[in-house]
Tab-separated table of N, CA and C in Angstrom:
chain	number	residue	atom	x	y	z
A	1	MET	N	-15.547	-11.234	2.065
A	1	MET	CA	-15.450	-10.154	0.827
A	1	MET	C	-15.019	-9.099	1.910
A	2	THR	N	-13.843	-8.756	1.296
A	2	THR	CA	-14.066	-7.259	2.221
A	2	THR	C	-13.758	-5.860	0.569
A	3	PRO	N	-14.806	-5.356	0.610
A	3	PRO	CA	-14.749	-4.045	-0.726
A	3	PRO	C	-13.416	-3.403	-0.474
A	4	VAL	N	-12.652	-2.994	-1.857
A	4	VAL	CA	-10.884	-2.564	-1.924
A	4	VAL	C	-11.649	-1.081	-1.831
A	5	GLU	N	-12.998	-0.636	-2.005
A	5	GLU	CA	-13.056	0.718	-1.490
A	5	GLU	C	-12.510	0.901	0.232
A	6	ASN	N	-12.837	-0.027	1.247
A	6	ASN	CA	-12.362	0.474	2.850
A	6	ASN	C	-11.209	0.780	2.408
A	7	ILE	N	-10.108	-0.388	1.989
A	7	ILE	CA	-9.094	0.537	1.901
A	7	ILE	C	-8.381	1.614	1.085
A	8	TYR	N	-8.719	1.870	-0.051
A	8	TYR	CA	-8.964	3.078	-1.084
A	8	TYR	C	-9.114	3.901	0.374
A	9	ALA	N	-10.163	4.338	0.838
A	9	ALA	CA	-10.419	5.237	1.558
A	9	ALA	C	-9.514	5.896	2.795
A	10	ARG	N	-8.428	4.796	3.139
A	10	ARG	CA	-8.658	4.572	4.101
A	10	ARG	C	-6.178	5.760	3.742
A	11	ILE	N	-6.135	5.131	2.142
A	11	ILE	CA	-4.857	5.551	1.672
A	11	ILE	C	-5.403	7.381	1.309
A	12	SER	N	-6.312	7.509	1.108
A	12	SER	CA	-6.941	8.795	-0.122
A	12	SER	C	-7.271	9.846	0.978
A	13	ALA	N	-7.279	9.205	2.219
A	13	ALA	CA	-7.610	10.183	3.903
A	13	ALA	C	-5.946	10.814	3.741
A	14	ILE	N	-5.054	9.958	3.822
A	14	ILE	CA	-3.833	10.162	4.429
A	14	ILE	C	-2.758	10.502	3.416
A	15	ILE	N	-2.793	10.236	1.809
A	15	ILE	CA	-2.038	10.454	0.842
A	15	ILE	C	-2.292	12.399	-0.044
A	16	GLU	N	-3.617	12.693	-0.054
A	16	GLU	CA	-3.670	14.095	-0.323
A	16	GLU	C	-3.197	14.823	-1.389
A	17	ASP	N	-2.951	13.704	-2.606
A	17	ASP	CA	-1.959	14.004	-3.310
A	17	ASP	C	-3.434	14.328	-4.629
A	18	HIS	N	-3.076	15.963	-4.765
A	18	HIS	CA	-4.295	16.271	-6.000
A	18	HIS	C	-4.010	16.311	-6.962
A	19	THR	N	-2.817	15.160	-7.831
A	19	THR	CA	-2.872	15.405	-8.968
A	19	THR	C	-3.935	14.548	-8.973
A	20	TYR	N	-4.597	13.399	-8.905
A	20	TYR	CA	-5.460	12.516	-8.412
A	20	TYR	C	-6.549	13.150	-9.062
A	21	CYS	N	-6.865	13.952	-8.587
A	21	CYS	CA	-8.527	15.063	-9.232
A	21	CYS	C	-8.230	15.446	-10.208
A	22	LYS	N	-6.705	15.155	-11.566
A	22	LYS	CA	-7.760	15.465	-12.799
A	22	LYS	C	-7.383	14.216	-13.449
A	23	LEU	N	-7.364	13.267	-12.518
A	23	LEU	CA	-7.118	11.956	-13.702
A	23	LEU	C	-8.809	11.363	-13.417
A	24	PRO	N	-9.011	10.638	-14.766
A	24	PRO	CA	-10.225	9.961	-14.993
A	24	PRO	C	-9.941	8.875	-13.712
A	25	ASP	N	-11.650	8.376	-13.384
A	25	ASP	CA	-11.735	7.565	-12.253
A	25	ASP	C	-11.156	6.377	-12.451
A	26	GLU	N	-11.293	6.359	-13.573
A	26	GLU	CA	-10.828	4.074	-14.442
A	26	GLU	C	-9.314	4.663	-14.118
A	27	ASP	N	-8.156	5.229	-14.396
A	27	ASP	CA	-7.105	6.129	-14.388
A	27	ASP	C	-6.882	5.335	-12.653
A	28	ILE	N	-7.475	6.180	-11.766
A	28	ILE	CA	-7.281	6.000	-10.084
A	28	ILE	C	-7.821	4.661	-10.088
A	29	GLU	N	-8.821	4.087	-10.392
A	29	GLU	CA	-9.292	2.473	-10.240
A	29	GLU	C	-7.337	2.012	-10.406
A	30	PHE	N	-6.805	2.182	-11.745
A	30	PHE	CA	-6.035	1.077	-11.767
A	30	PHE	C	-5.286	1.541	-11.394
A	31	LEU	N	-4.601	2.560	-10.936
A	31	LEU	CA	-3.171	3.314	-9.958
A	31	LEU	C	-3.817	2.462	-8.678
A	32	PHE	N	-4.722	2.852	-7.710
A	32	PHE	CA	-4.917	2.095	-6.981
A	32	PHE	C	-5.060	0.832	-6.737
A	33	LYS	N	-5.381	-0.189	-7.921
A	33	LYS	CA	-5.123	-1.760	-7.856
A	33	LYS	C	-4.262	-1.499	-7.974
A	34	ASN	N	-3.261	-1.466	-8.475
A	34	ASN	CA	-1.185	-1.729	-8.430
A	34	ASN	C	-0.714	-1.500	-7.597
A	35	PHE	N	-1.662	-0.473	-6.640
A	35	PHE	CA	-0.797	-0.301	-5.142
A	35	PHE	C	-1.378	-1.280	-4.446
A	36	LEU	N	-2.435	-1.731	-4.466
A	36	LEU	CA	-3.030	-2.678	-3.651
A	36	LEU	C	-2.230	-4.020	-3.738
A	37	GLU	N	-2.711	-4.198	-5.180
A	37	GLU	CA	-1.644	-5.634	-5.525
A	37	GLU	C	-0.039	-5.361	-4.822
A	38	THR	N	0.413	-4.760	-5.036
A	38	THR	CA	1.708	-4.852	-4.251
A	38	THR	C	1.741	-4.607	-2.827
A	39	ALA	N	0.549	-3.712	-2.565
A	39	ALA	CA	0.749	-4.073	-1.032
A	39	ALA	C	0.128	-5.480	-0.335
A	40	ILE	N	-0.855	-6.433	-1.083
A	40	ILE	CA	-0.358	-7.711	-0.665
A	40	ILE	C	0.698	-8.311	-0.569
A	41	VAL	N	1.942	-8.111	-1.836
A	41	VAL	CA	2.808	-8.848	-1.784
A	41	VAL	C	4.005	-8.566	-0.802
A	42	TYR	N	3.496	-7.270	-0.358
A	42	TYR	CA	4.524	-6.773	0.301
A	42	TYR	C	3.984	-6.991	2.372
A	43	PHE	N	2.812	-7.751	2.480
A	43	PHE	CA	1.760	-8.222	3.527
A	43	PHE	C	2.160	-9.858	3.530
A	44	LYS	N	3.397	-10.369	4.141
A	44	LYS	CA	3.585	-12.149	3.206
A	44	LYS	C	2.746	-12.116	4.609
A	45	GLU	N	2.741	-11.694	5.549
A	45	GLU	CA	1.713	-12.430	6.706
A	45	GLU	C	0.355	-12.883	6.020
A	46	LEU	N	-0.115	-11.984	5.785
A	46	LEU	CA	-1.638	-12.375	5.276
A	46	LEU	C	-1.678	-13.178	4.042
A	47	ASN	N	-0.665	-13.003	3.198
A	47	ASN	CA	-0.124	-13.852	2.462
A	47	ASN	C	-0.370	-15.749	2.373
A	48	VAL	N	0.429	-15.418	3.527
A	48	VAL	CA	0.828	-17.002	4.179
A	48	VAL	C	-1.249	-17.590	4.312
A	49	LYS	N	-1.054	-16.357	5.160
A	49	LYS	CA	-2.211	-17.271	6.185
A	49	LYS	C	-3.424	-16.782	5.287
A	50	TYR	N	-4.233	-16.215	4.384
A	50	TYR	CA	-4.682	-16.498	3.240
A	50	TYR	C	-4.579	-16.430	1.743
A	51	ALA	N	-4.190	-16.443	1.306
A	51	ALA	CA	-3.737	-16.210	-0.038
A	51	ALA	C	-4.544	-15.454	-1.020
A	52	PRO	N	-4.750	-13.977	-0.669
A	52	PRO	CA	-6.052	-12.900	-1.132
A	52	PRO	C	-6.243	-12.803	-2.572
A	53	ILE	N	-6.563	-12.731	-2.933
A	53	ILE	CA	-6.847	-12.360	-4.433
A	53	ILE	C	-7.519	-10.913	-4.655
A	54	ILE	N	-7.530	-9.955	-5.390
A	54	ILE	CA	-8.753	-9.492	-5.706
A	54	ILE	C	-9.032	-9.643	-6.808
A	55	ILE	N	-10.889	-9.907	-6.578
A	55	ILE	CA	-11.909	-9.790	-7.651
A	55	ILE	C	-12.940	-9.103	-8.857
A	56	GLU	N	-13.434	-9.774	-9.354
A	56	GLU	CA	-14.468	-8.379	-9.776
A	56	GLU	C	-15.911	-8.691	-9.368
A	57	ASP	N	-16.603	-8.182	-9.211
A	57	ASP	CA	-17.951	-9.381	-8.727
A	57	ASP	C	-18.691	-8.852	-10.052
A	58	GLU	N	-19.834	-9.106	-10.375
A	58	GLU	CA	-20.857	-8.944	-11.394
A	58	GLU	C	-21.127	-7.761	-11.873
A	59	ILE	N	-21.476	-6.575	-11.049
A	59	ILE	CA	-21.947	-5.246	-11.809
A	59	ILE	C	-19.978	-4.215	-11.230
A	60	GLY	N	-19.473	-5.001	-10.728
A	60	GLY	CA	-18.001	-4.451	-10.885
A	60	GLY	C	-17.922	-3.654	-10.210
A	61	GLU	N	-17.188	-3.457	-8.960
A	61	GLU	CA	-16.964	-3.929	-7.778
A	61	GLU	C	-15.745	-4.798	-7.330
A	62	PHE	N	-14.835	-4.090	-7.367
A	62	PHE	CA	-14.246	-5.579	-6.704
A	62	PHE	C	-14.011	-5.338	-4.683
A	63	TYR	N	-13.341	-6.634	-4.996
A	63	TYR	CA	-13.515	-7.329	-3.614
A	63	TYR	C	-12.137	-7.945	-3.517
A	64	ILE	N	-11.753	-7.857	-2.259
A	64	ILE	CA	-10.399	-8.959	-1.406
A	64	ILE	C	-11.000	-9.695	-1.176
A	65	LYS	N	-10.825	-11.054	-1.455
A	65	LYS	CA	-11.366	-12.578	-1.308
A	65	LYS	C	-9.986	-14.114	-0.591
A	66	LYS	N	-10.619	-14.237	0.344
A	66	LYS	CA	-9.415	-15.252	0.855
A	66	LYS	C	-9.850	-16.224	0.197
A	67	THR	N	-8.557	-16.752	0.095
A	67	THR	CA	-8.327	-18.499	-1.128
A	67	THR	C	-7.834	-19.070	-0.486
A	68	LYS	N	-8.130	-19.370	0.676
A	68	LYS	CA	-7.470	-20.678	1.862
A	68	LYS	C	-7.845	-19.806	2.927
A	69	ASN	N	-8.169	-21.064	3.897
A	69	ASN	CA	-8.158	-20.751	5.163
A	69	ASN	C	-9.019	-19.842	5.438
A	70	THR	N	-10.241	-20.227	4.695
A	70	THR	CA	-11.241	-19.372	4.646
A	70	THR	C	-12.831	-20.305	5.239
A	71	THR	N	-14.015	-19.920	5.787
A	71	THR	CA	-15.111	-20.706	5.811
A	71	THR	C	-16.109	-19.921	4.775
A	72	GLU	N	-17.071	-20.782	5.431
A	72	GLU	CA	-18.861	-19.772	4.082
A	72	GLU	C	-18.662	-18.627	4.271
A	73	ASP	N	-18.911	-18.494	5.969
A	73	ASP	CA	-19.303	-17.179	5.669
A	73	ASP	C	-18.581	-16.160	6.063
A	74	ASP	N	-17.161	-15.794	5.222
A	74	ASP	CA	-16.238	-15.366	5.377
A	74	ASP	C	-16.461	-13.983	5.392
A	75	SER	N	-16.026	-13.513	6.617
A	75	SER	CA	-16.583	-12.235	7.097
A	75	SER	C	-15.315	-11.136	6.322
A	76	GLY	N	-14.063	-11.310	5.751
A	76	GLY	CA	-13.424	-10.690	5.185
A	76	GLY	C	-12.393	-10.146	6.078
A	77	LEU	N	-11.349	-8.805	5.360
A	77	LEU	CA	-10.327	-9.120	6.509
A	77	LEU	C	-10.668	-7.942	7.637
A	78	ASP	N	-9.997	-8.218	8.987
A	78	ASP	CA	-10.560	-7.786	9.739
A	78	ASP	C	-9.827	-5.931	9.874
A	79	LEU	N	-9.506	-5.158	10.478
A	79	LEU	CA	-9.220	-4.122	10.733
A	79	LEU	C	-8.614	-4.033	11.026
A	80	GLU	N	-6.992	-4.568	11.113
A	80	GLU	CA	-5.865	-4.349	11.576
A	80	GLU	C	-5.452	-5.029	9.864
A	81	GLU	N	-6.126	-5.919	9.402
A	81	GLU	CA	-5.955	-6.103	8.295
A	81	GLU	C	-5.882	-5.452	7.190
A	82	GLU	N	-6.828	-4.581	7.016
A	82	GLU	CA	-7.665	-3.282	6.211
A	82	GLU	C	-6.080	-1.912	6.744
A	83	VAL	N	-5.851	-1.688	7.661
A	83	VAL	CA	-4.670	-1.143	7.843
A	83	VAL	C	-3.529	-1.209	7.335
A	84	ILE	N	-3.150	-2.265	7.541
A	84	ILE	CA	-1.923	-2.713	7.459
A	84	ILE	C	-1.408	-2.602	6.265
A	85	LEU	N	-2.802	-2.912	5.346
A	85	LEU	CA	-2.503	-2.956	3.682
A	85	LEU	C	-2.744	-1.500	3.352
A	86	ALA	N	-3.419	-0.876	3.805
A	86	ALA	CA	-3.260	0.636	3.549
A	86	ALA	C	-1.959	1.096	4.051
A	87	HIS	N	-1.396	1.187	4.066
A	87	HIS	CA	0.426	1.270	4.835
A	87	HIS	C	1.107	0.969	3.672
A	88	GLY	N	0.518	-1.009	2.969
A	88	GLY	CA	1.434	-0.990	2.182
A	88	GLY	C	1.081	0.296	0.764
A	89	MET	N	0.109	-0.148	0.806
A	89	MET	CA	-0.459	0.942	-0.589
A	89	MET	C	0.752	2.299	-0.502
A	90	ILE	N	0.145	2.658	0.676
A	90	ILE	CA	1.025	4.305	0.859
A	90	ILE	C	2.866	4.142	0.416
A	91	ILE	N	3.293	2.967	1.259
A	91	ILE	CA	4.544	2.434	0.415
A	91	ILE	C	4.929	2.881	-0.818
A	92	SER	N	3.978	1.937	-1.340
A	92	SER	CA	3.895	1.672	-2.886
A	92	SER	C	3.605	3.138	-3.905
A	93	TRP	N	3.029	3.836	-2.581
A	93	TRP	CA	2.597	5.339	-3.522
A	93	TRP	C	3.915	6.445	-3.376
A	94	HIS	N	4.339	6.416	-2.352
A	94	HIS	CA	5.456	6.583	-2.193
A	94	HIS	C	6.669	6.115	-2.674
A	95	ARG	N	7.042	5.183	-3.110
A	95	ARG	CA	8.154	4.541	-3.650
A	95	ARG	C	8.010	5.199	-5.488
A	96	SER	N	6.813	5.195	-5.745
A	96	SER	CA	6.464	5.786	-7.073
A	96	SER	C	7.433	7.101	-7.086
A	97	LYS	N	6.606	8.254	-6.375
A	97	LYS	CA	7.237	9.399	-6.145
A	97	LYS	C	9.192	9.263	-6.087
A	98	ILE	N	9.309	8.812	-5.285
A	98	ILE	CA	10.772	8.747	-5.347
A	98	ILE	C	11.528	8.571	-6.584
A	99	LEU	N	10.988	7.023	-7.174
A	99	LEU	CA	11.374	6.454	-8.545
A	99	LEU	C	11.629	8.456	-9.576
A	100	ARG	N	10.140	8.531	-9.630
A	100	ARG	CA	10.110	9.996	-10.233
A	100	ARG	C	11.052	10.996	-10.096
A	101	ASP	N	11.311	11.159	-9.230
A	101	ASP	CA	12.197	11.845	-8.687
A	101	ASP	C	14.365	11.569	-9.178
A	102	LYS	N	14.468	9.674	-8.489
A	102	LYS	CA	15.642	10.023	-9.000
A	102	LYS	C	15.670	9.843	-10.905
A	103	PHE	N	14.539	9.375	-11.219
A	103	PHE	CA	14.261	9.295	-12.786
A	103	PHE	C	14.598	11.158	-13.355
A	104	LEU	N	14.172	12.282	-12.968
A	104	LEU	CA	14.252	13.212	-12.834
A	104	LEU	C	15.881	13.660	-12.760
A	105	LYS	N	16.150	13.384	-11.653
A	105	LYS	CA	17.808	13.344	-11.076
A	105	LYS	C	18.744	13.049	-12.300
A	106	GLN	N	18.576	11.708	-12.736
A	106	GLN	CA	19.215	11.351	-13.738
A	106	GLN	C	19.580	11.980	-15.377
A	107	ASN	N	18.241	12.526	-15.359
A	107	ASN	CA	17.645	13.602	-16.597
A	107	ASN	C	18.531	14.552	-16.977
A	108	LEU	N	18.384	15.098	-15.712
A	108	LEU	CA	19.033	17.080	-15.172
A	108	LEU	C	20.210	16.130	-14.970
A	109	ASN	N	21.330	17.435	-15.020
A	109	ASN	CA	22.590	17.512	-14.414
A	109	ASN	C	22.014	17.996	-13.330
A	110	THR	N	23.347	17.690	-12.409
A	110	THR	CA	22.999	17.865	-10.492
A	110	THR	C	22.597	19.532	-10.378
A	111	GLY	N	23.848	20.494	-10.987
A	111	GLY	CA	23.005	21.996	-11.048
A	111	GLY	C	22.069	22.039	-10.994
A	112	ASP	N	21.288	21.877	-12.281
A	112	ASP	CA	20.102	21.840	-12.644
A	112	ASP	C	19.373	21.056	-11.638
A	113	PHE	N	19.384	20.187	-11.390
A	113	PHE	CA	18.528	19.101	-10.205
A	113	PHE	C	18.682	20.287	-8.564
A	114	ASN	N	19.329	20.467	-8.463
A	114	ASN	CA	19.074	21.079	-7.003
A	114	ASN	C	19.024	22.326	-7.342
A	115	ARG	N	19.414	23.651	-8.383
A	115	ARG	CA	18.331	24.634	-8.441
A	115	ARG	C	16.790	24.986	-8.144
A	116	LEU	N	16.294	23.051	-9.096
A	116	LEU	CA	15.250	23.320	-8.787
A	116	LEU	C	14.784	22.564	-7.341
A	117	SER	N	15.161	22.562	-6.904
A	117	SER	CA	15.165	22.083	-4.681
A	117	SER	C	14.805	20.671	-5.587
A	118	ASN	N	14.463	20.123	-6.090
A	118	ASN	CA	13.773	18.526	-5.931
A	118	ASN	C	15.262	17.612	-4.880
A	119	ALA	N	16.247	18.427	-5.105
A	119	ALA	CA	17.151	17.291	-4.672
A	119	ALA	C	17.330	16.908	-2.852
A	120	THR	N	16.840	17.989	-2.510
A	120	THR	CA	16.243	18.451	-1.112
A	120	THR	C	14.991	17.246	-0.735
A	121	MET	N	13.700	17.744	-1.715
A	121	MET	CA	12.786	16.388	-1.940
A	121	MET	C	13.125	15.170	-1.846
A	122	LEU	N	14.170	14.642	-2.602
A	122	LEU	CA	14.381	13.620	-2.277
A	122	LEU	C	15.033	13.295	-1.425
A	123	ALA	N	15.963	13.815	-1.084
A	123	ALA	CA	16.751	13.384	0.581
A	123	ALA	C	15.120	13.195	1.662
A	124	ASN	N	14.315	14.369	1.156
A	124	ASN	CA	13.023	13.991	2.839
A	124	ASN	C	12.419	12.536	2.475
A	125	ASN	N	12.169	12.249	0.772
A	125	ASN	CA	10.876	11.466	0.899
A	125	ASN	C	11.520	10.310	0.872
A	126	LEU	N	13.071	10.190	0.567
A	126	LEU	CA	14.194	8.920	1.352
A	126	LEU	C	14.104	8.562	2.658
A	127	THR	N	14.673	9.644	3.708
A	127	THR	CA	13.789	9.867	4.824
A	127	THR	C	12.684	9.205	5.252
A	128	LEU	N	12.076	10.204	4.753
A	128	LEU	CA	9.772	9.306	4.956
A	128	LEU	C	9.529	8.183	4.963
A	129	MET	N	10.445	7.774	3.583
A	129	MET	CA	10.247	6.167	2.868
A	129	MET	C	11.233	5.368	4.274
A	130	GLU	N	12.418	5.894	4.878
A	130	GLU	CA	12.088	4.568	5.751
A	130	GLU	C	11.924	4.616	6.765
A	131	GLU	N	11.261	5.932	7.454
A	131	GLU	CA	9.835	5.539	8.370
A	131	GLU	C	9.090	5.113	8.327
A	132	LEU	N	8.134	5.009	7.181
A	132	LEU	CA	7.578	4.334	6.286
A	132	LEU	C	7.714	2.700	6.269
A	133	ASN	N	8.366	2.197	6.110
A	133	ASN	CA	9.266	1.220	6.005
A	133	ASN	C	9.552	0.362	7.427
A	134	LYS	N	10.290	1.892	8.498
A	134	LYS	CA	10.187	0.324	9.816
A	134	LYS	C	8.803	0.436	10.266
A	135	GLU	N	7.485	1.584	10.509
A	135	GLU	CA	6.315	1.411	10.636
A	135	GLU	C	5.842	0.146	10.281
A	136	PHE	N	5.894	-0.255	8.681
A	136	PHE	CA	5.255	-1.127	8.223
A	136	PHE	C	5.562	-2.437	9.000
A	137	ILE	N	7.310	-2.595	9.128
A	137	ILE	CA	7.519	-3.777	9.572
A	137	ILE	C	6.909	-4.031	10.896
A	138	LYS	N	6.952	-3.037	12.095
A	138	LYS	CA	6.358	-2.747	13.489
A	138	LYS	C	4.779	-3.760	13.255
A	139	LEU	N	4.094	-2.680	12.208
A	139	LEU	CA	2.430	-3.718	11.602
A	139	LEU	C	2.612	-4.386	11.660
A	140	ARG	N	3.727	-5.501	10.783
A	140	ARG	CA	3.339	-6.593	10.516
A	140	ARG	C	4.300	-7.494	11.271
A	141	ARG	N	4.953	-7.441	12.337
A	141	ARG	CA	5.449	-8.225	13.489
A	141	ARG	C	3.906	-7.727	14.386
A	142	ARG	N	3.303	-7.104	14.794
A	142	ARG	CA	1.987	-6.954	15.594
A	142	ARG	C	1.558	-7.973	15.196
A	143	TYR	N	1.087	-7.702	13.632
A	143	TYR	CA	0.217	-9.192	13.774
A	143	TYR	C	0.713	-10.490	12.825
A	144	ARG	N	1.721	-10.475	12.955
A	144	ARG	CA	2.324	-12.156	13.078
A	144	ARG	C	1.958	-12.398	14.551
A	145	ASN	N	2.068	-11.557	15.909
A	145	ASN	CA	2.451	-12.300	16.823
A	145	ASN	C	1.366	-11.624	17.897
A	146	ARG	N	-0.405	-11.868	16.860
A	146	ARG	CA	-1.314	-11.397	17.980
A	146	ARG	C	-1.792	-12.349	18.048
A	147	ASP	N	-1.535	-13.753	17.340
A	147	ASP	CA	-2.751	-15.168	17.596
A	147	ASP	C	-1.246	-15.538	18.833
A	148	TRP	N	-0.462	-15.372	19.177
A	148	TRP	CA	0.643	-15.624	19.862
A	148	TRP	C	0.647	-16.283	21.704
A	149	SER	N	0.112	-16.886	22.247
A	149	SER	CA	0.142	-17.005	23.957
A	149	SER	C	0.703	-17.374	24.716
A	150	GLY	N	1.646	-17.799	23.866
A	150	GLY	CA	3.280	-18.004	25.060
A	150	GLY	C	2.950	-19.635	25.823
A	151	ASP	N	2.249	-20.051	25.440
A	151	ASP	CA	1.736	-21.007	25.842
A	151	ASP	C	3.151	-22.543	25.533
A	152	GLY	N	4.065	-21.691	24.412
A	152	GLY	CA	4.268	-22.616	23.856
A	152	GLY	C	5.698	-23.084	24.301
A	153	LEU	N	6.632	-22.560	25.127
A	153	LEU	CA	7.464	-22.552	25.872
A	153	LEU	C	7.759	-23.665	26.902
């Protein structure tokens, strides 16, 4: 089993969103767990291979457990799988920022939205989202092909 803290540490170092500092630990854990669950869904290759789930142990620590194709001495996720899940969490987090800006745009008229400079921020966030999605696809493709030896041709 893999502690979710391994993946949380990867995303925390990347996003540096200081609004999380104002939240209680329970709320941060809730948000990060939701981001991780979404990342697991996005990472289809991992789902097909292991069907992972998030479980809680008796002392309240959370782990990612593989539910199929495992052995008794399951070592948990490898580094590449952790990195891809962290990237999926970043996409989920970034998508929430874009949705906030889109909701703000809907609630304000165009002039107010542009004057508050959120229009530029939304455009920049949408561009960044495209880049994140492309990188995520590359990571998943590399993961999918890593065990392929080429002998099947």
